[in-house]
Coordinates of N, CA and C in Angstrom, one line a residue:
Chain V
D1 N 0.9 -1.2 0.0 CA 0.0 0.0 0.0 C 0.9 1.2 0.0
A2 N 0.6 2.2 -0.9 CA 1.4 3.4 -1.0 C 1.3 4.4 0.1
G3 N 0.3 4.3 0.9 CA 0.0 5.2 2.0 C -0.6 6.5 1.4
V4 N -0.7 7.5 2.2 CA -1.2 8.8 1.8 C -0.1 9.5 1.0
I5 N -0.5 10.0 -0.2 CA 0.5 10.7 -1.1 C 0.2 12.2 -1.1
Q6 N 1.2 13.0 -0.9 CA 1.0 14.4 -1.0 C 2.0 15.0 -2.0
S7 N 1.6 16.0 -2.7 CA 2.5 16.7 -3.6 C 2.1 18.2 -3.6
P8 N 3.1 19.0 -3.9 CA 4.5 18.7 -3.9 C 5.1 18.5 -2.5
R9 N 6.3 18.0 -2.3 CA 6.8 17.8 -1.0 C 7.4 19.1 -0.4
H10 N 7.8 20.0 -1.3 CA 8.3 21.3 -1.0 C 7.8 22.3 -2.0
E11 N 7.5 23.5 -1.4 CA 7.0 24.5 -2.3 C 7.5 25.9 -1.8
V12 N 8.2 26.6 -2.6 CA 8.6 27.9 -2.3 C 7.9 28.9 -3.3
T13 N 7.3 29.9 -2.8 CA 6.6 30.8 -3.6 C 6.7 32.2 -3.1
E14 N 6.2 33.1 -3.9 CA 6.3 34.5 -3.4 C 4.9 35.0 -3.0
M15 N 4.9 35.9 -2.0 CA 3.7 36.5 -1.5 C 2.8 36.9 -2.6
G16 N 1.5 36.5 -2.5 CA 0.5 36.9 -3.5 C 0.2 35.9 -4.5
Q17 N 1.1 34.9 -4.6 CA 0.9 33.8 -5.6 C -0.1 32.8 -5.1
E18 N -0.7 32.1 -6.0 CA -1.6 31.0 -5.6 C -0.8 29.7 -5.4
V19 N -1.2 29.0 -4.4 CA -0.6 27.7 -4.0 C -1.6 26.6 -4.0
T20 N -1.3 25.5 -4.6 CA -2.3 24.4 -4.6 C -1.5 23.1 -4.1
L21 N -2.0 22.6 -3.0 CA -1.4 21.4 -2.4 C -2.4 20.2 -2.7
R22 N -1.8 19.1 -3.0 CA -2.6 17.9 -3.4 C -2.4 16.7 -2.5
C23 N -3.5 15.9 -2.4 CA -3.4 14.8 -1.6 C -4.2 13.6 -2.2
K24 N -3.6 12.4 -2.1 CA -4.3 11.2 -2.5 C -4.4 10.3 -1.2
P25 N -5.6 10.1 -0.7 CA -5.8 9.3 0.5 C -5.6 7.8 0.2
I26 N -5.5 7.0 1.2 CA -5.4 5.6 1.1 C -6.7 5.1 0.5
S27 N -6.6 4.2 -0.4 CA -7.8 3.6 -1.1 C -8.7 3.0 0.0
G28 N -10.0 3.3 -0.1 CA -11.0 2.7 0.9 C -11.2 3.6 2.1
H29 N -10.3 4.6 2.3 CA -10.5 5.5 3.5 C -11.6 6.5 3.1
D30 N -12.6 6.7 3.9 CA -13.6 7.7 3.6 C -13.5 9.0 4.3
Y31 N -12.5 9.1 5.2 CA -12.3 10.4 5.9 C -11.0 11.0 5.4
L32 N -11.0 12.3 5.2 CA -9.7 12.9 4.8 C -9.6 14.2 5.5
F33 N -8.4 14.5 6.1 CA -8.1 15.6 6.9 C -7.0 16.4 6.4
W34 N -7.1 17.7 6.5 CA -6.0 18.7 6.2 C -5.6 19.3 7.5
Y35 N -4.3 19.3 7.8 CA -3.7 19.9 8.9 C -2.6 20.9 8.5
R36 N -2.3 21.8 9.4 CA -1.2 22.7 9.3 C -0.3 22.7 10.5
Q37 N 1.0 22.6 10.4 CA 1.9 22.5 11.6 C 2.9 23.6 11.5
T38 N 3.0 24.4 12.6 CA 4.0 25.4 12.8 C 4.6 25.2 14.2
M39 N 5.8 25.8 14.3 CA 6.4 25.8 15.7 C 5.6 26.5 16.7
M40 N 5.0 27.6 16.3 CA 4.2 28.4 17.2 C 2.9 27.8 17.6
R41 N 2.2 27.2 16.6 CA 0.8 26.8 16.9 C 0.6 25.3 16.9
G42 N 1.7 24.6 16.6 CA 1.6 23.1 16.6 C 0.8 22.6 15.4
L43 N 0.1 21.5 15.6 CA -0.7 20.9 14.6 C -2.1 21.3 14.7
E44 N -2.6 21.9 13.6 CA -4.0 22.5 13.7 C -4.8 21.8 12.6
L45 N -6.0 21.3 12.9 CA -6.9 20.8 11.9 C -7.6 21.9 11.2
L46 N -7.4 21.9 9.9 CA -8.0 22.9 9.0 C -9.4 22.6 8.6
I47 N -9.6 21.3 8.0 CA -10.9 20.9 7.5 C -10.8 19.4 7.4
Y48 N -12.0 18.7 7.5 CA -12.0 17.3 7.1 C -13.3 17.0 6.3
F49 N -13.2 15.9 5.5 CA -14.2 15.5 4.6 C -14.6 14.1 5.0
N50 N -15.9 13.7 4.8 CA -16.3 12.4 4.9 C -17.1 12.1 3.6
N51 N -16.7 11.0 2.9 CA -17.2 10.7 1.6 C -17.3 11.9 0.7
N52 N -16.2 12.6 0.6 CA -16.0 13.7 -0.3 C -16.8 15.0 0.1
V53 N -17.5 14.9 1.2 CA -18.3 16.1 1.7 C -17.6 16.8 2.8
P54 N -17.4 18.1 2.8 CA -16.7 18.8 3.9 C -17.6 18.7 5.1
I55 N -17.1 18.3 6.3 CA -17.9 18.2 7.5 C -17.6 19.3 8.4
D56 N -16.4 19.7 8.6 CA -16.0 20.7 9.6 C -14.9 21.5 9.0
D57 N -15.2 22.8 8.6 CA -14.1 23.7 8.1 C -13.8 24.8 9.0
S58 N -14.2 24.6 10.3 CA -14.0 25.7 11.2 C -12.5 26.1 11.5
G59 N -11.6 25.2 11.1 CA -10.2 25.5 11.3 C -9.6 26.2 10.2
M60 N -10.3 26.4 9.1 CA -9.7 27.2 7.9 C -9.5 28.6 8.4
P61 N -8.3 29.1 8.3 CA -8.0 30.4 8.9 C -8.8 31.6 8.3
E62 N -9.0 31.6 7.0 CA -9.7 32.7 6.4 C -10.0 32.4 5.0
D63 N -10.7 33.3 4.3 CA -11.2 33.1 3.0 C -10.1 32.8 1.9
R64 N -8.9 33.1 2.2 CA -7.9 32.8 1.3 C -7.6 31.3 1.1
F65 N -8.1 30.5 2.1 CA -7.9 29.1 2.1 C -9.2 28.4 1.6
S66 N -9.1 27.4 0.7 CA -10.2 26.7 0.2 C -9.7 25.2 0.0
A67 N -10.6 24.3 0.2 CA -10.3 22.9 0.0 C -11.5 22.2 -0.7
K68 N -11.1 21.3 -1.6 CA -12.1 20.5 -2.3 C -11.7 19.0 -2.3
M69 N -12.7 18.2 -2.5 CA -12.5 16.8 -2.7 C -13.4 16.3 -3.8
P70 N -13.0 16.4 -5.0 CA -13.9 16.1 -6.1 C -14.2 14.6 -6.3
N71 N -13.4 13.8 -5.7 CA -13.7 12.3 -5.7 C -12.9 11.7 -4.6
A72 N -13.2 10.4 -4.4 CA -12.7 9.7 -3.3 C -11.1 9.5 -3.2
S73 N -10.5 9.8 -4.3 CA -9.0 9.6 -4.4 C -8.2 10.9 -4.5
F74 N -8.8 12.0 -4.3 CA -8.1 13.2 -4.6 C -8.7 14.4 -3.8
S75 N -7.8 15.2 -3.2 CA -8.2 16.4 -2.6 C -7.2 17.5 -2.8
T76 N -7.6 18.8 -2.8 CA -6.7 19.9 -2.9 C -7.0 20.9 -1.8
L77 N -5.9 21.6 -1.4 CA -6.0 22.7 -0.5 C -5.3 23.9 -1.2
K78 N -6.1 24.9 -1.4 CA -5.6 26.1 -2.2 C -5.5 27.3 -1.3
I79 N -4.4 28.0 -1.5 CA -4.3 29.3 -0.8 C -4.1 30.4 -1.9
Q80 N -5.0 31.4 -1.8 CA -4.9 32.4 -2.8 C -5.5 33.7 -2.3
P81 N -4.7 34.8 -2.1 CA -3.3 34.8 -2.4 C -2.5 34.4 -1.1
S82 N -1.3 33.8 -1.3 CA -0.5 33.4 -0.2 C 0.2 34.5 0.5
E83 N 0.5 34.3 1.8 CA 1.2 35.3 2.6 C 2.3 34.6 3.4
P84 N 3.3 35.4 3.8 CA 4.4 34.7 4.5 C 4.0 34.0 5.7
R85 N 2.9 34.4 6.4 CA 2.5 33.7 7.6 C 1.8 32.4 7.3
D86 N 1.6 32.1 6.0 CA 1.1 30.8 5.7 C 2.2 29.7 5.6
S87 N 3.4 30.1 5.8 CA 4.6 29.2 5.7 C 4.4 28.2 6.9
A88 N 4.4 26.9 6.5 CA 4.2 25.8 7.5 C 4.3 24.5 6.8
V89 N 4.2 23.4 7.5 CA 4.1 22.1 6.9 C 2.6 21.7 6.9
Y90 N 2.1 21.4 5.7 CA 0.7 21.0 5.6 C 0.6 19.5 5.4
F91 N -0.1 18.9 6.3 CA -0.3 17.4 6.3 C -1.7 17.1 5.8
C92 N -1.8 16.0 5.1 CA -3.1 15.4 4.7 C -3.1 14.0 5.5
A93 N -4.2 13.6 6.0 CA -4.4 12.4 6.6 C -5.7 11.7 6.2
S94 N -5.7 10.4 6.2 CA -7.0 9.7 5.9 C -7.3 8.6 7.0
S95 N -8.5 8.3 7.0 CA -9.0 7.3 8.0 C -10.0 6.4 7.4
E96 N -10.1 5.1 7.8 CA -11.0 4.2 7.2 C -12.3 4.1 8.1
P97 N -13.4 3.7 7.5 CA -14.6 3.5 8.3 C -14.4 2.3 9.1
G98 N -15.1 2.1 10.2 CA -15.0 1.0 11.0 C -16.0 1.0 12.1
Q99 N -16.0 0.0 13.0 CA -16.9 -0.1 14.1 C -16.7 1.0 15.0
S100 N -15.5 1.4 15.2 CA -15.2 2.5 16.1 C -15.3 3.8 15.3
S101 N -15.9 4.8 15.8 CA -15.9 6.1 15.1 C -14.5 6.7 14.9
Y102 N -13.7 6.4 15.9 CA -12.4 7.1 15.8 C -11.3 6.1 15.5
N103 N -11.0 6.0 14.2 CA -10.0 5.1 13.8 C -8.7 5.8 13.6
E104 N -7.6 5.1 13.5 CA -6.3 5.6 13.3 C -6.3 6.5 12.1
Q105 N -5.6 7.7 12.2 CA -5.4 8.5 11.0 C -4.0 8.2 10.5
F106 N -3.9 8.1 9.2 CA -2.7 7.8 8.5 C -2.3 9.1 7.8
F107 N -1.1 9.6 8.2 CA -0.7 10.9 7.7 C 0.2 10.7 6.4
G108 N 0.1 11.7 5.5 CA 1.0 11.8 4.4 C 2.3 12.4 4.9
P109 N 3.3 12.5 4.0 CA 4.7 13.0 4.4 C 4.7 14.5 4.6
G110 N 3.6 15.2 4.1 CA 3.5 16.6 4.3 C 4.1 17.4 3.1
T111 N 3.6 18.6 3.0 CA 4.2 19.6 2.1 C 4.7 20.8 2.9
R112 N 6.0 21.0 2.7 CA 6.7 22.1 3.4 C 6.5 23.4 2.5
L113 N 5.7 24.3 3.0 CA 5.5 25.5 2.2 C 6.2 26.7 2.8
T114 N 6.9 27.4 1.9 CA 7.6 28.6 2.3 C 7.1 29.7 1.4
V115 N 6.6 30.8 2.0 CA 6.1 31.9 1.2 C 7.0 33.1 1.5
L116 N 7.6 33.6 0.5 CA 8.6 34.7 0.7 C 8.0 36.1 0.6
Chain T
R1 N -6.5 30.1 27.2 CA -5.9 28.8 27.6 C -6.2 27.8 26.4
K2 N -5.2 27.0 26.0 CA -5.4 26.0 25.0 C -6.3 24.9 25.5
E3 N -7.0 24.3 24.6 CA -7.9 23.2 25.0 C -7.1 21.9 25.3
V4 N -6.0 21.7 24.7 CA -5.1 20.6 25.0 C -3.7 21.1 25.3
E5 N -3.2 20.8 26.4 CA -1.9 21.4 26.8 C -0.9 20.3 27.1
Q6 N 0.3 20.5 26.7 CA 1.4 19.5 27.0 C 2.7 20.3 27.4
D7 N 3.5 19.7 28.3 CA 4.8 20.3 28.6 C 5.7 20.0 27.3
P8 N 6.2 21.1 26.8 CA 7.0 20.9 25.5 C 8.3 20.1 25.7
G9 N 8.8 20.1 27.0 CA 10.1 19.5 27.2 C 11.2 20.4 26.8
P10 N 12.4 19.8 26.4 CA 12.6 18.4 26.2 C 12.8 17.7 27.5
F11 N 12.4 16.4 27.5 CA 12.7 15.5 28.6 C 13.9 14.7 28.2
N12 N 15.0 15.0 28.8 CA 16.3 14.3 28.5 C 16.3 13.0 29.4
V13 N 16.4 11.9 28.8 CA 16.2 10.6 29.5 C 17.4 9.7 29.2
P14 N 18.1 9.2 30.2 CA 19.2 8.2 30.0 C 18.6 7.0 29.4
E15 N 19.3 6.4 28.5 CA 18.9 5.1 28.0 C 18.6 4.1 29.1
G16 N 17.5 3.4 29.0 CA 17.1 2.4 30.0 C 16.3 3.0 31.2
A17 N 16.2 4.3 31.2 CA 15.4 4.9 32.3 C 13.9 4.9 31.9
T18 N 13.1 5.4 32.9 CA 11.7 5.5 32.7 C 11.4 7.0 32.6
V19 N 10.5 7.4 31.7 CA 10.0 8.8 31.6 C 8.5 8.8 31.5
A20 N 7.9 9.8 32.1 CA 6.4 9.9 32.0 C 6.1 11.4 31.9
F21 N 5.0 11.6 31.2 CA 4.5 13.0 31.0 C 3.1 13.0 30.7
N22 N 2.4 14.2 31.0 CA 1.0 14.3 30.9 C 0.5 15.2 29.8
C23 N -0.8 15.1 29.6 CA -1.5 16.0 28.7 C -2.8 16.4 29.3
T24 N -3.0 17.6 29.5 CA -4.3 18.1 30.1 C -5.3 18.6 29.0
Y25 N -6.5 18.4 29.3 CA -7.5 18.9 28.3 C -8.6 19.6 29.1
S26 N -9.2 20.6 28.4 CA -10.2 21.4 29.2 C -11.6 21.1 28.9
N27 N -11.9 20.4 27.8 CA -13.3 20.1 27.5 C -13.8 18.8 28.1
S28 N -14.7 18.9 29.1 CA -15.1 17.7 29.8 C -15.9 16.8 29.0
A29 N -16.3 17.2 27.8 CA -17.1 16.3 26.9 C -16.1 15.4 26.1
S30 N -14.9 15.6 26.3 CA -13.9 14.7 25.5 C -14.1 13.3 25.8
Q31 N -14.1 12.5 24.8 CA -14.4 11.1 25.0 C -13.4 10.1 24.4
S32 N -12.5 10.5 23.5 CA -11.5 9.7 23.0 C -10.2 10.3 23.0
F33 N -9.2 9.5 23.3 CA -7.8 10.0 23.5 C -6.8 9.1 22.9
F34 N -5.8 9.7 22.3 CA -4.7 9.0 21.6 C -3.4 9.6 21.9
W35 N -2.3 8.8 21.8 CA -1.0 9.3 21.7 C -0.4 9.0 20.3
Y36 N 0.1 10.1 19.7 CA 0.8 10.0 18.4 C 2.3 10.3 18.6
R37 N 3.1 9.7 17.8 CA 4.5 10.0 17.8 C 4.9 10.6 16.5
Q38 N 5.8 11.7 16.7 CA 6.3 12.4 15.5 C 7.8 12.5 15.5
D39 N 8.5 11.9 14.6 CA 9.9 12.0 14.5 C 10.2 13.3 13.8
C40 N 11.5 13.8 14.0 CA 11.9 15.1 13.4 C 11.6 15.1 11.9
R41 N 10.9 16.1 11.5 CA 10.7 16.4 10.0 C 9.9 15.2 9.4
K42 N 9.1 14.5 10.2 CA 8.3 13.4 9.6 C 6.9 13.6 10.0
E43 N 6.0 12.7 9.5 CA 4.6 12.9 9.8 C 4.3 12.2 11.1
P44 N 3.2 12.6 11.8 CA 2.8 11.9 13.0 C 2.3 10.5 12.7
K45 N 2.5 9.6 13.6 CA 2.0 8.2 13.5 C 1.4 7.8 14.8
L46 N 0.3 7.0 14.7 CA -0.4 6.6 15.9 C 0.5 5.7 16.8
L47 N 0.7 6.0 18.0 CA 1.4 5.2 19.0 C 0.4 4.3 19.7
M48 N -0.6 4.8 20.3 CA -1.6 4.0 21.0 C -2.8 4.8 21.3
S49 N -4.0 4.1 21.4 CA -5.2 4.7 22.0 C -5.1 4.7 23.5
V50 N -5.9 5.5 24.1 CA -5.9 5.5 25.6 C -7.3 5.2 26.1
Y51 N -7.4 4.1 26.8 CA -8.7 3.6 27.3 C -8.9 4.0 28.7
S52 N -10.2 4.0 29.1 CA -10.5 4.5 30.5 C -9.8 3.7 31.6
S53 N -9.6 2.4 31.3 CA -9.0 1.5 32.4 C -7.5 1.6 32.3
G54 N -7.0 2.3 31.4 CA -5.5 2.3 31.2 C -5.1 1.2 30.3
N55 N -4.0 1.3 29.6 CA -3.6 0.2 28.7 C -2.1 0.3 28.5
E56 N -1.6 -0.9 28.1 CA -0.2 -1.1 28.0 C 0.1 -1.6 26.6
D57 N 1.2 -1.2 26.0 CA 1.7 -1.8 24.8 C 3.2 -1.9 24.9
G58 N 3.6 -3.1 25.3 CA 5.1 -3.2 25.4 C 5.6 -2.3 26.5
R59 N 6.5 -1.5 26.2 CA 7.2 -0.6 27.2 C 6.3 0.7 27.4
F60 N 5.3 0.8 26.7 CA 4.5 2.0 26.8 C 3.2 1.8 27.6
T61 N 2.9 2.7 28.5 CA 1.6 2.6 29.3 C 0.9 4.0 29.2
A62 N -0.3 3.9 28.9 CA -1.2 5.1 28.8 C -2.2 5.0 29.9
Q63 N -2.5 6.2 30.5 CA -3.5 6.3 31.6 C -4.4 7.5 31.3
L64 N -5.7 7.3 31.7 CA -6.6 8.4 31.6 C -7.2 8.7 33.0
N65 N -7.2 10.0 33.3 CA -7.8 10.4 34.6 C -8.9 11.5 34.2
R66 N -10.1 11.0 34.2 CA -11.2 11.9 33.8 C -11.5 12.9 34.8
A67 N -11.4 12.6 36.1 CA -11.7 13.5 37.1 C -10.8 14.8 37.0
S68 N -9.5 14.5 36.8 CA -8.6 15.6 36.7 C -8.3 16.1 35.3
Q69 N -8.9 15.4 34.3 CA -8.9 15.7 32.9 C -7.4 15.8 32.4
Y70 N -6.8 14.6 32.5 CA -5.5 14.5 31.9 C -5.3 13.0 31.5
I71 N -4.4 12.9 30.5 CA -3.9 11.6 30.1 C -2.4 11.6 30.3
S72 N -1.8 10.4 30.4 CA -0.4 10.3 30.7 C 0.2 9.2 29.8
L73 N 1.5 9.3 29.6 CA 2.2 8.3 28.8 C 3.5 8.0 29.6
L74 N 3.7 6.7 29.8 CA 4.9 6.3 30.5 C 5.7 5.4 29.6
I75 N 7.0 5.7 29.5 CA 7.9 4.8 28.7 C 8.9 4.2 29.6
R76 N 8.9 2.9 29.6 CA 9.9 2.1 30.5 C 11.1 1.7 29.6
D77 N 12.2 1.5 30.3 CA 13.4 1.0 29.6 C 13.6 1.7 28.3
S78 N 13.8 3.0 28.4 CA 13.9 3.9 27.2 C 15.0 3.5 26.2
K79 N 14.6 3.5 24.9 CA 15.6 3.2 23.9 C 16.0 4.5 23.1
L80 N 17.1 4.5 22.5 CA 17.5 5.7 21.7 C 16.4 6.0 20.7
S81 N 15.8 4.9 20.1 CA 14.8 5.1 19.1 C 13.5 5.7 19.6
D82 N 13.4 5.8 20.9 CA 12.2 6.5 21.5 C 12.2 8.0 21.4
S83 N 13.4 8.5 21.0 CA 13.5 10.0 20.9 C 12.6 10.5 19.8
A84 N 11.7 11.3 20.2 CA 10.7 11.8 19.3 C 9.8 12.9 20.0
T85 N 8.9 13.4 19.3 CA 7.9 14.3 19.9 C 6.6 13.5 20.1
Y86 N 6.0 13.5 21.2 CA 4.8 12.7 21.5 C 3.6 13.7 21.6
L87 N 2.6 13.5 20.7 CA 1.5 14.4 20.6 C 0.3 13.7 21.2
C88 N -0.5 14.4 22.0 CA -1.7 13.8 22.5 C -2.9 14.4 21.7
V89 N -3.9 13.5 21.5 CA -5.0 13.9 20.7 C -6.3 13.7 21.5
V90 N -7.1 14.6 21.5 CA -8.4 14.6 22.3 C -9.5 14.8 21.4
I91 N -10.6 14.0 21.5 CA -11.7 14.2 20.6 C -13.0 14.3 21.5
A92 N -13.7 15.4 21.3 CA -14.9 15.7 22.1 C -16.1 15.3 21.3
M93 N -17.1 14.9 21.9 CA -18.3 14.4 21.2 C -19.1 15.6 20.5
T94 N -19.4 15.3 19.3 CA -20.4 16.2 18.6 C -21.3 15.3 17.8
T95 N -22.1 15.8 16.9 CA -23.0 15.0 16.2 C -22.3 14.2 15.1
D96 N -21.1 14.7 14.7 CA -20.4 13.9 13.7 C -19.5 12.9 14.4
S97 N -19.2 11.8 13.8 CA -18.5 10.7 14.4 C -17.1 11.2 14.8
W98 N -16.5 12.1 14.1 CA -15.1 12.5 14.4 C -15.1 13.6 15.4
G99 N -16.2 14.3 15.7 CA -16.3 15.2 16.7 C -15.3 16.4 16.6
K100 N -15.0 17.0 17.7 CA -14.0 18.1 17.7 C -12.7 17.6 18.1
L101 N -11.8 17.6 17.2 CA -10.5 16.9 17.3 C -9.4 17.9 17.6
Q102 N -8.7 17.7 18.7 CA -7.6 18.6 19.0 C -6.3 17.9 19.3
F103 N -5.2 18.4 18.7 CA -3.9 17.9 19.0 C -3.2 18.8 20.0
G104 N -2.5 18.2 20.9 CA -1.6 19.0 21.7 C -0.3 19.4 20.9
A105 N 0.4 20.3 21.5 CA 1.6 20.8 20.8 C 2.8 19.9 20.8
G106 N 2.7 18.9 21.7 CA 3.7 17.8 21.7 C 4.7 18.0 22.9
T107 N 5.2 16.8 23.3 CA 6.3 16.8 24.3 C 7.5 16.1 23.7
Q108 N 8.6 16.8 23.7 CA 9.8 16.2 23.1 C 10.6 15.4 24.1
V109 N 10.9 14.2 23.7 CA 11.7 13.3 24.5 C 13.0 13.0 23.8
V110 N 14.1 13.1 24.5 CA 15.4 12.9 24.0 C 16.1 11.8 24.8
V111 N 16.3 10.7 24.3 CA 17.0 9.6 25.0 C 18.5 9.6 24.7
T112 N 19.3 9.7 25.7 CA 20.7 9.8 25.6 C 21.4 8.5 26.0
P113 N 22.5 8.2 25.3 CA 23.3 7.0 25.6 C 23.9 7.0 27.0

């Protein structure tokens, strides 16, 4: 199993540019999560989907951030326009359905974003 | 005040020693608890779930104290490979099965030879 796949692994961009981060969850997992991690704020949940439908986007910092999940095998997190304070590691994670509501989350390797 | 708080450490532990640390949470509706491990510049990975009665997985023991609203992790016979940041995860009940999910900022453990 390939695990959760994220691309790109590193992104350096200039302030004001649009950034698109991509995620492919583990096949069969119906929950998908987007996180942001910084030294100052730790790991923050931005948004999560169930069966491609956004369930909770209360962690999305502002309108510059948007996330989509057009199908079960692909999700994007877009920042437009990007700002230096968006610099962070962005993780995608997925989880499978099961008897327990809270199953293990499998994280991707993350995208390290630097906004200059 | 943060909803989930951890001592950031670092906890410097001699190899073979025991180390323990806590994670406190403020939401009394929290119902599920986990410990994740994150190596430097890597993604978090599940270490263990935390059950009401406490649970053990090899050298790792997790405890839950609902009255005082904290969970703990104890590592016995520390190995160099235990050096990592340990993140606690707390989930509070809502109508959705995943609820309100919160990560702590992590406790760094450094095991020294």
